[in-house]
Amino acid sequence: MRFLLNYVFPFLLSSQFVLSSPTSTQSASSPSFTYNSKTFLLNGSPYQIIGGQMDPQRIPPQYWRDRLTKARAMGLNTIFSYVFWNLLEPVQGTWTSAEPANDIAEYFRIAQEVGLHVVLRPGPYICGEREWGGFPAWLADVPGMVVRSYNEPFLAASKSYIERLANDIRDLQITRGGPILMIQVENEYGSFGDEHNYTSALRDMLRENFEGMTLYTNDGGVDWTLEGGEVHTVLAEIDGDPTSGFKSRELYINDTTELGPLLDGEYYTWAPDQWGSYNPHNTTVGNPADVEQFVKDLDYVLGNQSASISLYMFHGGTNFGFGNGALWQNRTTAFTTSYDYGSPLDESGRTNDLYSTLRSTIQKFVPKGSIPDVPANLPRSTIPVFSLTPTASLFDNLGHAVSGQSPLTMEALKQSYGYTLYVHTAGSSTSGVVHPGDRARDRVIVYKNNVRQGIIDSQYQHPLNISVSLKKGDKLQLLVENLGRVDYYSRGNPYRNYLQDPYKGILGDVTIGEEVLKGWEMYPLSLDDVSFAPKASQYGAKVKADDPPVFYHGSFTVAKPKNSNPAVLDTYLSVPTGLKGNVWVNGFNLGRFWFVGPQQSLYLPGTIIKPGQQNDVVVLELEPGIRSGSENMVANGMAERAWGNNPDMDCENCV
Ligand SMILES: *[C@@H]1O[C@H](CO)[C@@H](O)[C@H](O)[C@H]1NC(C)=O
Ligand SMILES: *[C@@H]1O[C@H](CO)[C@@H](O)[C@H](O)[C@H]1NC(C)=O
Ligand SMILES: *[C@@H]1O[C@H](CO)[C@@H](O)[C@H](O)[C@H]1NC(C)=O
Ligand SMILES: *[C@@H]1O[C@H](CO)[C@@H](O)[C@H](O)[C@H]1NC(C)=O
Ligand SMILES: *[C@@H]1O[C@H](CO)[C@@H](O)[C@H](O)[C@H]1NC(C)=O
Ligand SMILES: *[C@@H]1O[C@H](CO)[C@@H](O)[C@H](O)[C@H]1NC(C)=O
């Protein structure tokens, strides 16, 4: 973007005529949100969007009001929200908005109650460092599917999604008295493609389903992203650095039906974390220069430019369960369970120093006294160390197998997330390096007769070569973890576009040396429900390093609090001798843990904890016995979290 600094502006393109929302059918007295060349207009009066991003499906629904109240109290007047299609329609045709966690309409109603407007970012692709950019995994199993494209199967699935979403939230449009001001078409599409027929089709779909609403696009602030992303008659906006982005918008958007007030639709405060021994937690703490830049940019956007902004993220929240996405850069780089993002409201919903700084900056641009007081931060609780007992081997709790000559992908097995175990029983002797299909998708733990041989991990540029030698009757077991489907691909980069190849598990044949292995038993282990994991030990022997994954079980109790709101305080759950795996509390999958960091504890919302009762904790340790030996593991709840990194015990020199 540096080239823009040397670019001489020939002229300003802003025109003076008033644009209105093209399909608006509202009379002058109905609520409306439109714009002219310079400013947004709410019911005809100028409106400056001071926004922040916060996605309901990353926050326990019981905390939506708390987080939204704190957004308003930082001075925001508008909340920007992605909608995660994969959680709303986990199985094709099954719509889950009746579940509190997916009740987007309720989130928007609360936003309105606390005095916020809403900008809806429904996708269908949302990126967001989410699994496959928010796409449901079942899309991958639909014949002929090409996502983010003028492709009939994709448009048909998207249409059905948009229709169902609109049925839930249409009444919350501004034109019907609700808080939703405007709606984004696709998401940063220009960095991915330039099929304008696709984005025009999405535009029309949104217009049909959200009649009379203002639409906008949001793209990176350079020429090719703006040119790929612009959609005729849709307001074109930028994200990232506002200084260069705003200039680019004026330079590269020439279609006057796309011009209007400037909005930086994603101003980054700060960045997500990825797993890795060398990745520090992204934070502005200890980096005052970054915060100074935020203040300067806010002054520039809200002051000098009288423009609009959305802080990405105001509050990141959590990629609970298997919700995170990943990038492919000739190796997999997976986002952490925490989506703290270094944002002004931390992962647990507490305000921090950045919050105070941004609040006082915003205060300069709004009427004195118009920002509500900041609610006090509640303390977090500690849970004393409790024991986790090994109760069962994962391999003794596999459920039903699907048999086949060749391996099927996770998607072909109708599985979306988690792990898949592929088992082959050797018919004759063979030996050599194991190739788990075309490549590791994504992290393959190799076992022979229940003894771990090594890990083929696509997080390394050069995954390890694991050799095995099998004789007739030996079992080769490949436990494949989906680390999160790729959520972002930028055209023109030298890497493969895995947004169009989201398959997990094993794709293609498994070979040992030159030999193709035929005959597989496949066990989908989505672990949606781990109630099958026994609470009392069925683990016959002591846990050894090289054992298959082990379920550990433990419990803790928390006294019933005297005042009932909130029922129980939040904490950060730590499994100090854990290496890699997942943690469930009362059946809720908190997410992944991994010793390498930078995340070293899991946000445990008080909403999941049952006061005065036994709270069940299940830990699936993928590599038991290595850090904890044959001892029990332990867990505890911490009031303050620590970030940090450790060597990768599976391969210290791998990167
Ligand atoms: C959509 O546009 C792309 C190029 O942008 C073109 O290749 C494709 O044929 C178009 N599809 C249809 C159905 O018009
Ligand atoms: C807008 O005009 C500039 C300068 O003539 C040109 O380089 C650019 O390609 C045009 N953009 C579009 C979207 O037409
Ligand atoms: C955030 O962390 C990732 C992974 O360590 C790193 O690549 C990236 O540069 C960081 N981003 C910022 C803005 O510091
Ligand atoms: C913004 O406005 C302030 C006050 O008018 C001025 O001092 C500053 O130079 C302006 N900054 C930019 C980047 O235009
Ligand atoms: C990615 O890996 C492939 C196969 O090893 C190689 O051909 C290609 O050059 C690599 N690309 C980059 C950008 O490293
Ligand atoms: C595995 O073997 C391949 C092919 O011989 C080689 O290119 C690669 O570097 C090896 N990987 C490691 C980590 O040694």
PDB file of C-alpha atoms in Angstrom, residues 378-576:
ATOM      1  CA  LEU A 378     -16.484  -8.671  37.917  1.00  0.00           C
ATOM      2  CA  PRO A 379     -13.639 -10.663  39.396  1.00  0.00           C
ATOM      3  CA  ARG A 380     -12.869 -14.089  37.975  1.00  0.00           C
ATOM      4  CA  SER A 381     -12.753 -17.094  40.237  1.00  0.00           C
ATOM      5  CA  THR A 382     -10.111 -19.670  40.992  1.00  0.00           C
ATOM      6  CA  ILE A 383     -10.807 -23.378  41.174  1.00  0.00           C
ATOM      7  CA  PRO A 384      -8.333 -25.295  43.313  1.00  0.00           C
ATOM      8  CA  VAL A 385      -6.305 -28.028  41.626  1.00  0.00           C
ATOM      9  CA  PHE A 386      -8.340 -31.188  41.078  1.00  0.00           C
ATOM     10  CA  SER A 387      -7.317 -34.583  39.828  1.00  0.00           C
ATOM     11  CA  LEU A 388      -8.030 -36.011  36.380  1.00  0.00           C
ATOM     12  CA  THR A 389      -8.042 -39.793  36.312  1.00  0.00           C
ATOM     13  CA  PRO A 390      -7.457 -41.797  33.150  1.00  0.00           C
ATOM     14  CA  THR A 391     -10.728 -43.615  32.539  1.00  0.00           C
ATOM     15  CA  ALA A 392     -10.598 -45.044  29.028  1.00  0.00           C
ATOM     16  CA  SER A 393      -8.694 -45.268  25.803  1.00  0.00           C
ATOM     17  CA  LEU A 394     -10.270 -43.482  22.865  1.00  0.00           C
ATOM     18  CA  PHE A 395      -9.603 -46.625  20.816  1.00  0.00           C
ATOM     19  CA  ASP A 396     -11.853 -48.639  23.149  1.00  0.00           C
ATOM     20  CA  ASN A 397     -14.743 -46.231  22.511  1.00  0.00           C
ATOM     21  CA  LEU A 398     -14.903 -45.927  18.760  1.00  0.00           C
ATOM     22  CA  GLY A 399     -18.536 -46.612  17.942  1.00  0.00           C
ATOM     23  CA  HIS A 400     -19.514 -47.847  14.514  1.00  0.00           C
ATOM     24  CA  ALA A 401     -17.123 -48.238  11.627  1.00  0.00           C
ATOM     25  CA  VAL A 402     -17.666 -47.589   7.942  1.00  0.00           C
ATOM     26  CA  SER A 403     -15.808 -50.119   5.812  1.00  0.00           C
ATOM     27  CA  GLY A 404     -14.322 -49.553   2.403  1.00  0.00           C
ATOM     28  CA  GLN A 405     -11.518 -50.552   0.079  1.00  0.00           C
ATOM     29  CA  SER A 406     -10.178 -46.995  -0.017  1.00  0.00           C
ATOM     30  CA  PRO A 407     -10.313 -44.286   2.629  1.00  0.00           C
ATOM     31  CA  LEU A 408     -13.223 -41.823   2.539  1.00  0.00           C
ATOM     32  CA  THR A 409     -12.776 -38.190   3.499  1.00  0.00           C
ATOM     33  CA  MET A 410     -14.313 -36.841   6.680  1.00  0.00           C
ATOM     34  CA  GLU A 411     -16.959 -35.103   4.543  1.00  0.00           C
ATOM     35  CA  ALA A 412     -17.825 -38.276   2.634  1.00  0.00           C
ATOM     36  CA  LEU A 413     -18.269 -39.925   6.044  1.00  0.00           C
ATOM     37  CA  LYS A 414     -20.825 -37.125   6.774  1.00  0.00           C
ATOM     38  CA  GLN A 415     -18.614 -35.819   9.523  1.00  0.00           C
ATOM     39  CA  SER A 416     -17.878 -32.114   9.924  1.00  0.00           C
ATOM     40  CA  TYR A 417     -15.324 -31.687  12.710  1.00  0.00           C
ATOM     41  CA  GLY A 418     -13.088 -33.504  15.126  1.00  0.00           C
ATOM     42  CA  TYR A 419     -11.076 -36.640  14.477  1.00  0.00           C
ATOM     43  CA  THR A 420     -11.376 -39.650  12.191  1.00  0.00           C
ATOM     44  CA  LEU A 421      -9.627 -42.944  12.837  1.00  0.00           C
ATOM     45  CA  TYR A 422      -8.628 -45.044   9.818  1.00  0.00           C
ATOM     46  CA  VAL A 423      -7.663 -48.649  10.550  1.00  0.00           C
ATOM     47  CA  HIS A 424      -6.046 -51.089   8.122  1.00  0.00           C
ATOM     48  CA  THR A 425      -5.198 -54.680   8.949  1.00  0.00           C
ATOM     49  CA  ALA A 426      -2.186 -55.883   6.961  1.00  0.00           C
ATOM     50  CA  GLY A 427      -2.781 -58.885   4.706  1.00  0.00           C
ATOM     51  CA  SER A 428       0.936 -59.363   4.133  1.00  0.00           C
ATOM     52  CA  SER A 429       4.259 -57.888   5.179  1.00  0.00           C
ATOM     53  CA  THR A 430       5.132 -54.418   4.055  1.00  0.00           C
ATOM     54  CA  SER A 431       7.324 -51.586   5.227  1.00  0.00           C
ATOM     55  CA  GLY A 432       8.272 -48.019   4.392  1.00  0.00           C
ATOM     56  CA  VAL A 433       7.215 -44.404   4.858  1.00  0.00           C
ATOM     57  CA  VAL A 434       3.500 -43.817   5.453  1.00  0.00           C
ATOM     58  CA  HIS A 435       1.767 -41.373   3.087  1.00  0.00           C
ATOM     59  CA  PRO A 436      -1.692 -40.544   4.473  1.00  0.00           C
ATOM     60  CA  GLY A 437      -3.365 -39.717   1.126  1.00  0.00           C
ATOM     61  CA  ASP A 438      -2.327 -36.688  -0.912  1.00  0.00           C
ATOM     62  CA  ARG A 439      -1.031 -34.945   2.195  1.00  0.00           C
ATOM     63  CA  ALA A 440      -1.694 -34.849   5.933  1.00  0.00           C
ATOM     64  CA  ARG A 441      -5.150 -33.265   6.474  1.00  0.00           C
ATOM     65  CA  ASP A 442      -4.173 -32.067   8.960  1.00  0.00           C
ATOM     66  CA  ARG A 443      -2.421 -33.865  11.809  1.00  0.00           C
ATOM     67  CA  VAL A 444      -2.044 -37.600  11.575  1.00  0.00           C
ATOM     68  CA  ILE A 445      -0.976 -39.653  14.566  1.00  0.00           C
ATOM     69  CA  VAL A 446       0.331 -42.999  13.316  1.00  0.00           C
ATOM     70  CA  TYR A 447      -0.080 -46.140  15.473  1.00  0.00           C
ATOM     71  CA  LYS A 448       0.825 -49.736  14.949  1.00  0.00           C
ATOM     72  CA  ASN A 449      -1.106 -52.192  17.096  1.00  0.00           C
ATOM     73  CA  ASN A 450      -2.046 -49.358  19.482  1.00  0.00           C
ATOM     74  CA  VAL A 451       1.520 -48.086  19.853  1.00  0.00           C
ATOM     75  CA  ARG A 452       2.246 -44.569  18.637  1.00  0.00           C
ATOM     76  CA  GLN A 453       4.880 -44.420  15.893  1.00  0.00           C
ATOM     77  CA  GLY A 454       4.952 -40.680  15.243  1.00  0.00           C
ATOM     78  CA  ILE A 455       3.026 -37.717  13.908  1.00  0.00           C
ATOM     79  CA  ILE A 456       2.685 -36.445  10.353  1.00  0.00           C
ATOM     80  CA  ASP A 457       1.712 -32.856  10.966  1.00  0.00           C
ATOM     81  CA  SER A 458       0.833 -30.438   8.170  1.00  0.00           C
ATOM     82  CA  GLN A 459       1.688 -27.568  10.504  1.00  0.00           C
ATOM     83  CA  TYR A 460       5.306 -28.242   9.570  1.00  0.00           C
ATOM     84  CA  GLN A 461       6.705 -27.123   6.243  1.00  0.00           C
ATOM     85  CA  HIS A 462       8.353 -30.548   6.078  1.00  0.00           C
ATOM     86  CA  PRO A 463       6.233 -33.058   7.977  1.00  0.00           C
ATOM     87  CA  LEU A 464       8.096 -35.951   9.537  1.00  0.00           C
ATOM     88  CA  ASN A 465       8.522 -39.154   7.536  1.00  0.00           C
ATOM     89  CA  ILE A 466       7.109 -41.926   9.689  1.00  0.00           C
ATOM     90  CA  SER A 467       8.217 -45.413   8.679  1.00  0.00           C
ATOM     91  CA  VAL A 468       6.413 -48.531   9.761  1.00  0.00           C
ATOM     92  CA  SER A 469       6.931 -52.155   9.128  1.00  0.00           C
ATOM     93  CA  LEU A 470       3.835 -54.347   9.166  1.00  0.00           C
ATOM     94  CA  LYS A 471       3.436 -58.077   9.060  1.00  0.00           C
ATOM     95  CA  LYS A 472       0.242 -59.990   8.311  1.00  0.00           C
ATOM     96  CA  GLY A 473      -2.389 -59.223  10.944  1.00  0.00           C
ATOM     97  CA  ASP A 474      -0.750 -56.018  12.186  1.00  0.00           C
ATOM     98  CA  LYS A 475      -3.009 -53.006  12.529  1.00  0.00           C
ATOM     99  CA  LEU A 476      -2.047 -49.628  11.120  1.00  0.00           C
ATOM    100  CA  GLN A 477      -4.132 -46.911  12.782  1.00  0.00           C
ATOM    101  CA  LEU A 478      -4.148 -43.338  11.510  1.00  0.00           C
ATOM    102  CA  LEU A 479      -5.889 -40.831  13.787  1.00  0.00           C
ATOM    103  CA  VAL A 480      -6.484 -37.718  11.699  1.00  0.00           C
ATOM    104  CA  GLU A 481      -7.329 -34.379  13.321  1.00  0.00           C
ATOM    105  CA  ASN A 482      -9.118 -31.609  11.429  1.00  0.00           C
ATOM    106  CA  LEU A 483      -7.225 -28.590  12.784  1.00  0.00           C
ATOM    107  CA  GLY A 484      -9.741 -26.143  11.255  1.00  0.00           C
ATOM    108  CA  ARG A 485     -10.536 -25.673   7.573  1.00  0.00           C
ATOM    109  CA  VAL A 486      -8.842 -22.871   5.693  1.00  0.00           C
ATOM    110  CA  ASP A 487     -10.828 -19.647   6.054  1.00  0.00           C
ATOM    111  CA  TYR A 488      -8.945 -17.283   3.764  1.00  0.00           C
ATOM    112  CA  TYR A 489      -7.262 -17.361   0.413  1.00  0.00           C
ATOM    113  CA  SER A 490      -6.037 -14.363  -1.528  1.00  0.00           C
ATOM    114  CA  ARG A 491      -5.824 -14.638  -5.294  1.00  0.00           C
ATOM    115  CA  GLY A 492      -2.373 -14.122  -6.635  1.00  0.00           C
ATOM    116  CA  ASN A 493      -0.617 -15.685  -3.671  1.00  0.00           C
ATOM    117  CA  PRO A 494       1.655 -18.607  -4.545  1.00  0.00           C
ATOM    118  CA  TYR A 495      -0.151 -21.182  -2.402  1.00  0.00           C
ATOM    119  CA  ARG A 496      -2.873 -23.616  -3.246  1.00  0.00           C
ATOM    120  CA  ASN A 497      -6.465 -22.407  -2.844  1.00  0.00           C
ATOM    121  CA  TYR A 498      -7.740 -24.714  -0.136  1.00  0.00           C
ATOM    122  CA  LEU A 499     -11.022 -22.777   0.201  1.00  0.00           C
ATOM    123  CA  GLN A 500     -12.074 -24.887  -2.805  1.00  0.00           C
ATOM    124  CA  ASP A 501     -10.551 -28.059  -1.345  1.00  0.00           C
ATOM    125  CA  PRO A 502     -11.706 -28.187   2.260  1.00  0.00           C
ATOM    126  CA  TYR A 503     -11.539 -31.966   2.603  1.00  0.00           C
ATOM    127  CA  LYS A 504     -10.301 -33.444   5.857  1.00  0.00           C
ATOM    128  CA  GLY A 505      -9.444 -36.935   6.975  1.00  0.00           C
ATOM    129  CA  ILE A 506      -7.752 -38.814   4.158  1.00  0.00           C
ATOM    130  CA  LEU A 507      -8.080 -37.848   0.495  1.00  0.00           C
ATOM    131  CA  GLY A 508      -6.665 -40.446  -1.871  1.00  0.00           C
ATOM    132  CA  ASP A 509      -4.887 -43.675  -1.074  1.00  0.00           C
ATOM    133  CA  VAL A 510      -2.665 -44.423   1.862  1.00  0.00           C
ATOM    134  CA  THR A 511       0.639 -45.891   0.816  1.00  0.00           C
ATOM    135  CA  ILE A 512       3.502 -47.502   2.643  1.00  0.00           C
ATOM    136  CA  GLY A 513       6.541 -47.111   0.481  1.00  0.00           C
ATOM    137  CA  GLU A 514       5.129 -47.883  -2.970  1.00  0.00           C
ATOM    138  CA  GLU A 515       2.322 -50.116  -1.776  1.00  0.00           C
ATOM    139  CA  VAL A 516      -1.300 -48.907  -1.787  1.00  0.00           C
ATOM    140  CA  LEU A 517      -3.154 -50.156   1.277  1.00  0.00           C
ATOM    141  CA  LYS A 518      -6.640 -51.469   0.480  1.00  0.00           C
ATOM    142  CA  GLY A 519      -9.287 -52.301   3.059  1.00  0.00           C
ATOM    143  CA  TRP A 520     -10.170 -49.763   5.759  1.00  0.00           C
ATOM    144  CA  GLU A 521     -12.357 -49.437   8.805  1.00  0.00           C
ATOM    145  CA  MET A 522     -13.206 -45.774   9.363  1.00  0.00           C
ATOM    146  CA  TYR A 523     -14.478 -44.307  12.627  1.00  0.00           C
ATOM    147  CA  PRO A 524     -15.898 -40.756  12.589  1.00  0.00           C
ATOM    148  CA  LEU A 525     -15.096 -39.198  15.970  1.00  0.00           C
ATOM    149  CA  SER A 526     -16.883 -35.868  15.914  1.00  0.00           C
ATOM    150  CA  LEU A 527     -17.101 -35.943  19.716  1.00  0.00           C
ATOM    151  CA  ASP A 528     -20.229 -33.772  19.738  1.00  0.00           C
ATOM    152  CA  ASP A 529     -21.209 -35.671  22.824  1.00  0.00           C
ATOM    153  CA  VAL A 530     -18.610 -37.255  25.098  1.00  0.00           C
ATOM    154  CA  SER A 531     -21.063 -38.694  27.588  1.00  0.00           C
ATOM    155  CA  PHE A 532     -19.906 -42.136  26.402  1.00  0.00           C
ATOM    156  CA  ALA A 533     -16.526 -41.498  28.058  1.00  0.00           C
ATOM    157  CA  PRO A 534     -16.708 -43.433  31.327  1.00  0.00           C
ATOM    158  CA  LYS A 535     -16.408 -41.577  34.612  1.00  0.00           C
ATOM    159  CA  ALA A 536     -14.942 -44.507  36.497  1.00  0.00           C
ATOM    160  CA  SER A 537     -11.719 -45.973  35.263  1.00  0.00           C
ATOM    161  CA  GLN A 538     -11.860 -48.724  32.682  1.00  0.00           C
ATOM    162  CA  TYR A 539      -8.214 -48.183  31.941  1.00  0.00           C
ATOM    163  CA  GLY A 540      -6.616 -51.520  32.693  1.00  0.00           C
ATOM    164  CA  ALA A 541      -2.947 -50.540  32.917  1.00  0.00           C
ATOM    165  CA  LYS A 542      -0.865 -47.513  33.746  1.00  0.00           C
ATOM    166  CA  VAL A 543      -0.743 -44.845  31.063  1.00  0.00           C
ATOM    167  CA  LYS A 544       2.449 -45.070  28.991  1.00  0.00           C
ATOM    168  CA  ALA A 545       4.003 -42.651  26.562  1.00  0.00           C
ATOM    169  CA  ASP A 546       3.026 -43.884  23.068  1.00  0.00           C
ATOM    170  CA  ASP A 547      -0.434 -45.003  24.202  1.00  0.00           C
ATOM    171  CA  PRO A 548      -3.405 -44.012  22.046  1.00  0.00           C
ATOM    172  CA  PRO A 549      -5.446 -40.999  23.234  1.00  0.00           C
ATOM    173  CA  VAL A 550      -6.863 -41.268  26.726  1.00  0.00           C
ATOM    174  CA  PHE A 551      -9.994 -39.791  28.259  1.00  0.00           C
ATOM    175  CA  TYR A 552      -9.342 -38.361  31.690  1.00  0.00           C
ATOM    176  CA  HIS A 553     -12.170 -37.541  34.008  1.00  0.00           C
ATOM    177  CA  GLY A 554     -12.408 -35.248  37.017  1.00  0.00           C
ATOM    178  CA  SER A 555     -14.798 -32.930  38.772  1.00  0.00           C
ATOM    179  CA  PHE A 556     -14.941 -29.814  40.871  1.00  0.00           C
ATOM    180  CA  THR A 557     -17.583 -28.025  42.872  1.00  0.00           C
ATOM    181  CA  VAL A 558     -18.194 -24.326  43.287  1.00  0.00           C
ATOM    182  CA  ALA A 559     -20.256 -23.027  46.193  1.00  0.00           C
ATOM    183  CA  LYS A 560     -23.665 -21.598  45.388  1.00  0.00           C
ATOM    184  CA  PRO A 561     -23.152 -17.834  45.416  1.00  0.00           C
ATOM    185  CA  LYS A 562     -25.221 -15.708  47.787  1.00  0.00           C
ATOM    186  CA  ASN A 563     -26.327 -13.139  45.230  1.00  0.00           C
ATOM    187  CA  SER A 564     -27.613 -14.778  42.126  1.00  0.00           C
ATOM    188  CA  ASN A 565     -26.345 -12.508  39.350  1.00  0.00           C
ATOM    189  CA  PRO A 566     -24.198 -13.867  37.849  1.00  0.00           C
ATOM    190  CA  ALA A 567     -24.742 -17.382  39.041  1.00  0.00           C
ATOM    191  CA  VAL A 568     -21.033 -18.238  38.957  1.00  0.00           C
ATOM    192  CA  LEU A 569     -17.912 -16.278  38.074  1.00  0.00           C
ATOM    193  CA  ASP A 570     -15.802 -17.068  35.017  1.00  0.00           C
ATOM    194  CA  THR A 571     -12.378 -18.640  35.194  1.00  0.00           C
ATOM    195  CA  TYR A 572      -9.548 -19.795  32.942  1.00  0.00           C
ATOM    196  CA  LEU A 573      -9.163 -23.554  32.993  1.00  0.00           C
ATOM    197  CA  SER A 574      -5.661 -24.907  32.817  1.00  0.00           C
ATOM    198  CA  VAL A 575      -4.457 -28.482  32.297  1.00  0.00           C
ATOM    199  CA  PRO A 576      -0.854 -27.919  33.334  1.00  0.00           C
TER     200      PRO A 576
END
